[in-house]
């Protein structure tokens, strides 16, 4: 089976390459933007027709949430036009398309965890562009899975864990938002989920296409996540001394793009269909020495 990965330098893309290249039953072609620019429709079409992959995993995205508010054209080019081209190309070669989306397609006002059938109402450009990408795939591809996730972190790339470790080494005190909650999702677990889905699609007698949620458990606030990060940093000797962490509100830390107050994603559907359990983010932090 031939697998094409886009966005190979991103957090999830990096993990996908590590895991899939170890499998003898796969031919893996991994691309960054210099090798395959998904915003270039002509390049996408010609490359995919030439390669004729069985599976396309799109890990490429414009994820600079605040920058997206002013960089609208580029954001939509990557998050909407790119998935649209990939969907059409996947349909041409009868490939399975796996695509990563986000909790930002919701406004965060719901009290309970979001399910796949809840109404979408993105607040900012990033969420709107990602939702447009989802719809482009649904409308143009017969075999696909859209995986919505949240609060992604890992050893590779920039993320909240690395930011906390850096600030913890620089400051004696810092404030972290305590009124936004979600499920931190380890990039390696997201990659494993996508791989499991890919394998199940190839074995299934029925079409499993649809939207699925995958994120971490237990749900926490950013403040609680930070406290857990520092607890692990101390236990594993990553930081010599820990800062005083104070809980603040989102209003006290204004940003260009609004974040969902509630980013909790229900993972019951993906567990029922694929047997995939939520990301064990606390286990992932036991490797915190690799996040420096």
Tab-separated table of C-alpha atoms in Angstrom:
chain	number	residue	atom	x	y	z
A	1	UNK	CA	0.000	0.000	0.000
A	2	UNK	CA	1.287	3.446	-0.941
A	3	UNK	CA	0.772	6.306	1.536
A	4	UNK	CA	1.291	9.989	0.770
A	5	UNK	CA	1.779	12.321	3.754
A	6	UNK	CA	1.577	16.100	3.419
A	7	UNK	CA	2.931	18.473	6.062
A	8	UNK	CA	5.672	16.081	7.129
A	9	UNK	CA	7.486	18.722	9.206
A	10	UNK	CA	4.505	19.492	11.440
A	11	UNK	CA	3.885	17.955	14.850
A	12	UNK	CA	1.605	15.163	13.634
A	13	UNK	CA	3.296	14.826	10.248
A	14	UNK	CA	6.633	14.194	11.946
A	15	UNK	CA	5.121	11.408	14.078
A	16	UNK	CA	3.372	9.857	11.087
A	17	UNK	CA	6.630	9.658	9.159
A	18	UNK	CA	8.420	8.076	12.125
A	19	UNK	CA	5.768	5.410	12.575
A	20	UNK	CA	4.860	4.581	8.992
A	21	UNK	CA	8.396	4.349	7.610
A	22	UNK	CA	8.999	1.477	10.031
A	23	UNK	CA	6.324	-0.644	8.346
A	24	UNK	CA	7.550	-3.029	5.672
A	25	UNK	CA	4.086	-3.346	4.140
A	26	UNK	CA	3.945	0.326	3.144
A	27	UNK	CA	5.571	2.600	0.624
A	28	UNK	CA	5.635	6.017	2.286
A	29	UNK	CA	6.071	9.305	0.444
A	30	UNK	CA	6.295	12.263	2.828
A	31	UNK	CA	6.265	15.859	1.600
A	32	UNK	CA	6.685	19.303	3.055
A	33	UNK	CA	5.467	22.478	1.357
A	34	UNK	CA	8.598	22.744	-0.806
A	35	UNK	CA	7.931	19.265	-2.187
A	36	UNK	CA	4.135	19.467	-2.472
A	37	UNK	CA	2.355	22.776	-1.994
A	38	UNK	CA	-1.279	21.854	-1.381
A	39	UNK	CA	-2.352	25.417	-2.245
A	40	UNK	CA	-1.163	24.787	-5.817
A	41	UNK	CA	-4.078	22.915	-7.394
A	42	UNK	CA	-2.207	22.028	-10.583
A	43	UNK	CA	0.736	20.619	-8.627
A	44	UNK	CA	-1.562	18.616	-6.357
A	45	UNK	CA	-3.430	17.072	-9.266
A	46	UNK	CA	-0.362	16.169	-11.312
A	47	UNK	CA	1.591	14.822	-8.320
A	48	UNK	CA	-1.205	12.619	-7.019
A	49	UNK	CA	-2.102	11.278	-10.451
A	50	UNK	CA	1.579	10.458	-11.012
A	51	UNK	CA	2.114	8.858	-7.578
A	52	UNK	CA	-1.291	7.142	-7.510
A	53	UNK	CA	-1.344	6.623	-3.716
A	54	UNK	CA	-3.805	4.354	-1.939
A	55	UNK	CA	-3.975	6.706	1.050
A	56	UNK	CA	-3.411	10.450	1.433
A	57	UNK	CA	-2.925	11.811	4.968
A	58	UNK	CA	-3.168	15.586	5.049
A	59	UNK	CA	-1.184	16.906	8.013
A	60	UNK	CA	-0.557	20.283	6.361
A	61	UNK	CA	-2.372	23.290	7.808
A	62	UNK	CA	-2.199	26.997	8.573
A	63	UNK	CA	-2.287	26.793	12.384
A	64	UNK	CA	-1.208	30.318	13.383
A	65	UNK	CA	-4.567	31.161	14.951
A	66	UNK	CA	-3.884	34.820	15.729
A	67	UNK	CA	-2.018	35.532	12.498
A	68	UNK	CA	-4.960	34.066	10.575
A	69	UNK	CA	-7.110	37.056	11.542
A	70	UNK	CA	-5.069	39.249	9.186
A	71	UNK	CA	-3.483	36.598	6.920
A	72	UNK	CA	-6.899	35.541	5.659
A	73	UNK	CA	-6.008	34.688	2.060
A	74	UNK	CA	-3.115	32.398	2.968
A	75	UNK	CA	-5.109	30.791	5.761
A	76	UNK	CA	-7.983	29.876	3.430
A	77	UNK	CA	-5.562	28.781	0.709
A	78	UNK	CA	-4.033	26.163	3.020
A	79	UNK	CA	-7.051	25.183	5.107
A	80	UNK	CA	-9.771	25.266	2.427
A	81	UNK	CA	-8.340	25.311	-1.095
A	82	UNK	CA	-5.668	22.739	-0.201
A	83	UNK	CA	-8.089	20.134	1.169
A	84	UNK	CA	-10.403	20.825	-1.794
A	85	UNK	CA	-7.625	19.994	-4.258
A	86	UNK	CA	-6.594	16.925	-2.258
A	87	UNK	CA	-10.202	15.704	-2.133
A	88	UNK	CA	-10.664	16.033	-5.876
A	89	UNK	CA	-7.319	14.363	-6.567
A	90	UNK	CA	-8.087	11.544	-4.105
A	91	UNK	CA	-11.383	10.948	-5.896
A	92	UNK	CA	-9.597	10.756	-9.247
A	93	UNK	CA	-7.262	7.971	-8.090
A	94	UNK	CA	-9.755	6.310	-5.688
A	95	UNK	CA	-7.582	7.053	-2.656
A	96	UNK	CA	-8.619	7.280	0.981
A	97	UNK	CA	-8.162	10.819	2.332
A	98	UNK	CA	-7.462	11.306	6.033
A	99	UNK	CA	-7.569	14.935	7.164
A	100	UNK	CA	-6.877	16.678	10.480
A	101	UNK	CA	-9.307	19.350	11.649
A	102	UNK	CA	-9.897	21.227	14.881
A	103	UNK	CA	-12.094	22.050	17.865
A	104	UNK	CA	-12.149	25.653	16.582
A	105	UNK	CA	-15.054	24.746	14.285
A	106	UNK	CA	-17.183	25.152	17.437
A	107	UNK	CA	-17.813	28.391	19.322
A	108	UNK	CA	-17.177	26.746	22.691
A	109	UNK	CA	-20.466	27.764	24.292
A	110	UNK	CA	-21.789	24.240	24.883
A	111	UNK	CA	-21.571	22.965	28.465
A	112	UNK	CA	-20.950	19.316	27.596
A	113	UNK	CA	-18.322	17.751	25.351
A	114	UNK	CA	-18.924	18.329	21.647
A	115	UNK	CA	-20.053	15.425	19.491
A	116	UNK	CA	-19.681	15.072	15.741
A	117	UNK	CA	-23.324	15.981	15.129
A	118	UNK	CA	-23.271	19.242	17.084
A	119	UNK	CA	-23.770	22.454	15.116
A	120	UNK	CA	-20.564	24.172	14.057
A	121	UNK	CA	-20.158	27.876	14.706
A	122	UNK	CA	-16.521	28.967	14.353
A	123	UNK	CA	-15.646	32.340	15.877
A	124	UNK	CA	-12.437	33.224	14.031
A	125	UNK	CA	-10.804	32.962	10.623
A	126	UNK	CA	-8.831	29.845	11.524
A	127	UNK	CA	-11.935	27.911	12.571
A	128	UNK	CA	-13.926	29.162	9.597
A	129	UNK	CA	-11.192	28.130	7.170
A	130	UNK	CA	-10.899	24.676	8.728
A	131	UNK	CA	-14.664	24.160	8.564
A	132	UNK	CA	-14.605	25.182	4.892
A	133	UNK	CA	-11.906	22.556	4.345
A	134	UNK	CA	-14.045	19.904	6.030
A	135	UNK	CA	-16.992	20.681	3.796
A	136	UNK	CA	-14.839	20.648	0.680
A	137	UNK	CA	-13.738	17.117	1.518
A	138	UNK	CA	-17.247	15.918	2.329
A	139	UNK	CA	-18.560	17.260	-0.969
A	140	UNK	CA	-15.774	16.038	-3.244
A	141	UNK	CA	-14.426	12.764	-1.861
A	142	UNK	CA	-16.107	9.367	-1.484
A	143	UNK	CA	-13.655	7.793	0.971
A	144	UNK	CA	-12.462	10.091	3.723
A	145	UNK	CA	-12.146	10.624	7.453
A	146	UNK	CA	-11.950	14.048	9.067
A	147	UNK	CA	-10.296	13.889	12.474
A	148	UNK	CA	-11.040	16.854	14.719
A	149	UNK	CA	-8.565	17.268	17.544
A	150	UNK	CA	-7.492	19.903	20.078
A	151	UNK	CA	-4.591	21.257	22.123
A	152	UNK	CA	-1.922	19.365	20.162
A	153	UNK	CA	1.521	18.949	21.719
A	154	UNK	CA	4.598	16.811	21.183
A	155	UNK	CA	8.365	16.669	21.244
A	156	UNK	CA	8.623	18.120	17.734
A	157	UNK	CA	7.561	21.663	16.804
A	158	UNK	CA	6.129	24.521	18.835
A	159	UNK	CA	3.386	23.914	21.384
A	160	UNK	CA	2.045	24.767	24.841
A	161	UNK	CA	4.254	22.283	26.682
A	162	UNK	CA	7.424	23.754	25.219
A	163	UNK	CA	6.204	27.287	25.895
A	164	UNK	CA	5.541	26.460	29.548
A	165	UNK	CA	8.970	24.865	29.966
A	166	UNK	CA	10.640	27.920	28.433
A	167	UNK	CA	8.671	30.393	30.546
A	168	UNK	CA	9.198	28.254	33.628
A	169	UNK	CA	12.955	28.517	33.153
A	170	UNK	CA	12.803	32.285	32.580
A	171	UNK	CA	10.270	33.506	35.141
A	172	UNK	CA	9.519	33.167	38.831
A	173	UNK	CA	5.806	33.692	38.291
A	174	UNK	CA	3.352	33.404	35.410
A	175	UNK	CA	-0.393	33.526	34.799
A	176	UNK	CA	-2.215	30.798	32.859
A	177	UNK	CA	-5.840	30.860	31.684
A	178	UNK	CA	-8.134	28.844	33.909
A	179	UNK	CA	-11.544	29.404	32.311
A	180	UNK	CA	-10.977	27.537	29.037
A	181	UNK	CA	-11.073	23.736	29.085
A	182	UNK	CA	-10.226	20.944	26.681
A	183	UNK	CA	-8.409	17.669	26.185
A	184	UNK	CA	-4.658	17.954	25.494
A	185	UNK	CA	-3.765	15.680	22.583
A	186	UNK	CA	-0.344	14.133	22.138
A	187	UNK	CA	0.795	14.318	18.511
A	188	UNK	CA	2.029	10.736	18.614
A	189	UNK	CA	-1.401	9.542	19.731
A	190	UNK	CA	-3.050	11.501	16.906
A	191	UNK	CA	-0.679	9.819	14.445
A	192	UNK	CA	-1.490	6.402	15.932
A	193	UNK	CA	-5.214	7.134	15.639
A	194	UNK	CA	-4.863	8.048	11.961
A	195	UNK	CA	-2.861	4.897	11.285
A	196	UNK	CA	-5.454	2.723	13.014
A	197	UNK	CA	-8.187	4.380	10.950
A	198	UNK	CA	-6.211	3.825	7.752
A	199	UNK	CA	-5.809	0.126	8.526
A	200	UNK	CA	-9.465	-0.321	9.500
A	201	UNK	CA	-10.624	1.399	6.287
A	202	UNK	CA	-8.599	-1.097	4.229
A	203	UNK	CA	-10.144	-4.047	6.093
A	204	UNK	CA	-13.755	-2.842	6.401
A	205	UNK	CA	-16.574	-4.145	4.222
A	206	UNK	CA	-18.497	-0.863	4.616
A	207	UNK	CA	-17.569	2.766	3.982
A	208	UNK	CA	-16.507	4.318	7.292
A	209	UNK	CA	-16.295	7.849	5.897
A	210	UNK	CA	-17.243	10.705	8.173
A	211	UNK	CA	-16.153	13.113	10.883
A	212	UNK	CA	-14.537	11.794	14.059
A	213	UNK	CA	-13.375	13.458	17.265
A	214	UNK	CA	-10.112	12.569	18.971
A	215	UNK	CA	-8.493	14.353	21.896
A	216	UNK	CA	-7.056	13.715	25.330
A	217	UNK	CA	-8.417	12.680	28.708
A	218	UNK	CA	-8.963	13.823	31.342
A	219	UNK	CA	-10.319	17.246	30.346
A	220	UNK	CA	-8.492	20.142	32.025
A	221	UNK	CA	-8.094	23.913	31.880
A	222	UNK	CA	-4.944	25.475	30.483
A	223	UNK	CA	-4.017	26.289	34.085
A	224	UNK	CA	-4.417	22.676	35.173
A	225	UNK	CA	-2.467	21.503	32.129
A	226	UNK	CA	0.370	23.897	32.998
A	227	UNK	CA	0.452	22.681	36.597
A	228	UNK	CA	0.707	19.084	35.377
A	229	UNK	CA	3.517	20.037	32.996
A	230	UNK	CA	5.483	21.665	35.824
A	231	UNK	CA	4.828	18.707	38.109
A	232	UNK	CA	6.384	16.390	35.524
A	233	UNK	CA	9.204	18.863	34.854
A	234	UNK	CA	10.108	18.780	38.534
A	235	UNK	CA	9.765	15.010	38.863
A	236	UNK	CA	12.031	14.356	35.877
A	237	UNK	CA	14.576	17.071	36.636
A	238	UNK	CA	13.785	19.224	33.613
A	239	UNK	CA	13.511	22.430	35.670
A	240	UNK	CA	15.677	23.188	38.710
A	241	UNK	CA	13.008	25.387	40.277
A	242	UNK	CA	9.367	25.920	39.430
A	243	UNK	CA	7.545	29.212	38.930
A	244	UNK	CA	4.474	30.271	40.865
A	245	UNK	CA	1.543	29.586	38.531
A	246	UNK	CA	-1.469	31.858	38.936
A	247	UNK	CA	-4.885	31.228	37.441
A	248	UNK	CA	-6.166	34.060	35.236
A	249	UNK	CA	-9.203	34.556	32.992
A	250	UNK	CA	-9.165	34.757	29.201
A	251	UNK	CA	-10.240	38.394	29.511
A	252	UNK	CA	-7.001	39.125	31.357
A	253	UNK	CA	-4.953	37.779	28.431
A	254	UNK	CA	-6.575	39.211	25.284
A	255	UNK	CA	-5.475	37.795	21.936
A	256	UNK	CA	-6.356	38.771	18.329
A	257	UNK	CA	-8.375	35.556	17.818
A	258	UNK	CA	-11.043	34.344	20.200
A	259	UNK	CA	-10.596	30.835	21.608
A	260	UNK	CA	-13.423	28.407	22.440
A	261	UNK	CA	-14.214	28.416	26.152
A	262	UNK	CA	-15.113	24.747	25.867
A	263	UNK	CA	-12.846	22.654	23.619
A	264	UNK	CA	-13.884	19.292	25.050
A	265	UNK	CA	-14.446	16.741	22.289
A	266	UNK	CA	-16.389	13.535	22.890
A	267	UNK	CA	-14.392	10.550	21.645
A	268	UNK	CA	-17.185	7.979	21.975
A	269	UNK	CA	-17.760	7.651	18.217
A	270	UNK	CA	-14.145	6.948	17.295
A	271	UNK	CA	-13.882	4.430	20.130
A	272	UNK	CA	-17.067	2.699	19.000
A	273	UNK	CA	-16.125	2.524	15.302
A	274	UNK	CA	-12.352	2.072	15.457
A	275	UNK	CA	-11.639	1.026	19.048
A	276	UNK	CA	-9.492	4.139	19.543
A	277	UNK	CA	-9.337	5.493	23.099
A	278	UNK	CA	-8.651	9.157	24.006
A	279	UNK	CA	-5.077	10.407	24.068
A	280	UNK	CA	-3.353	9.631	27.381
A	281	UNK	CA	-1.674	13.026	27.643
A	282	UNK	CA	-0.367	12.485	31.173
A	283	UNK	CA	1.524	9.414	29.983
A	284	UNK	CA	2.988	11.479	27.140
A	285	UNK	CA	4.409	13.938	29.693
A	286	UNK	CA	6.539	11.225	31.280
A	287	UNK	CA	8.800	11.820	28.274
A	288	UNK	CA	9.104	15.498	29.171
A	289	UNK	CA	12.901	15.487	28.970
A	290	UNK	CA	12.476	15.251	25.188
A	291	UNK	CA	10.427	18.472	25.008
A	292	UNK	CA	13.271	20.832	25.859
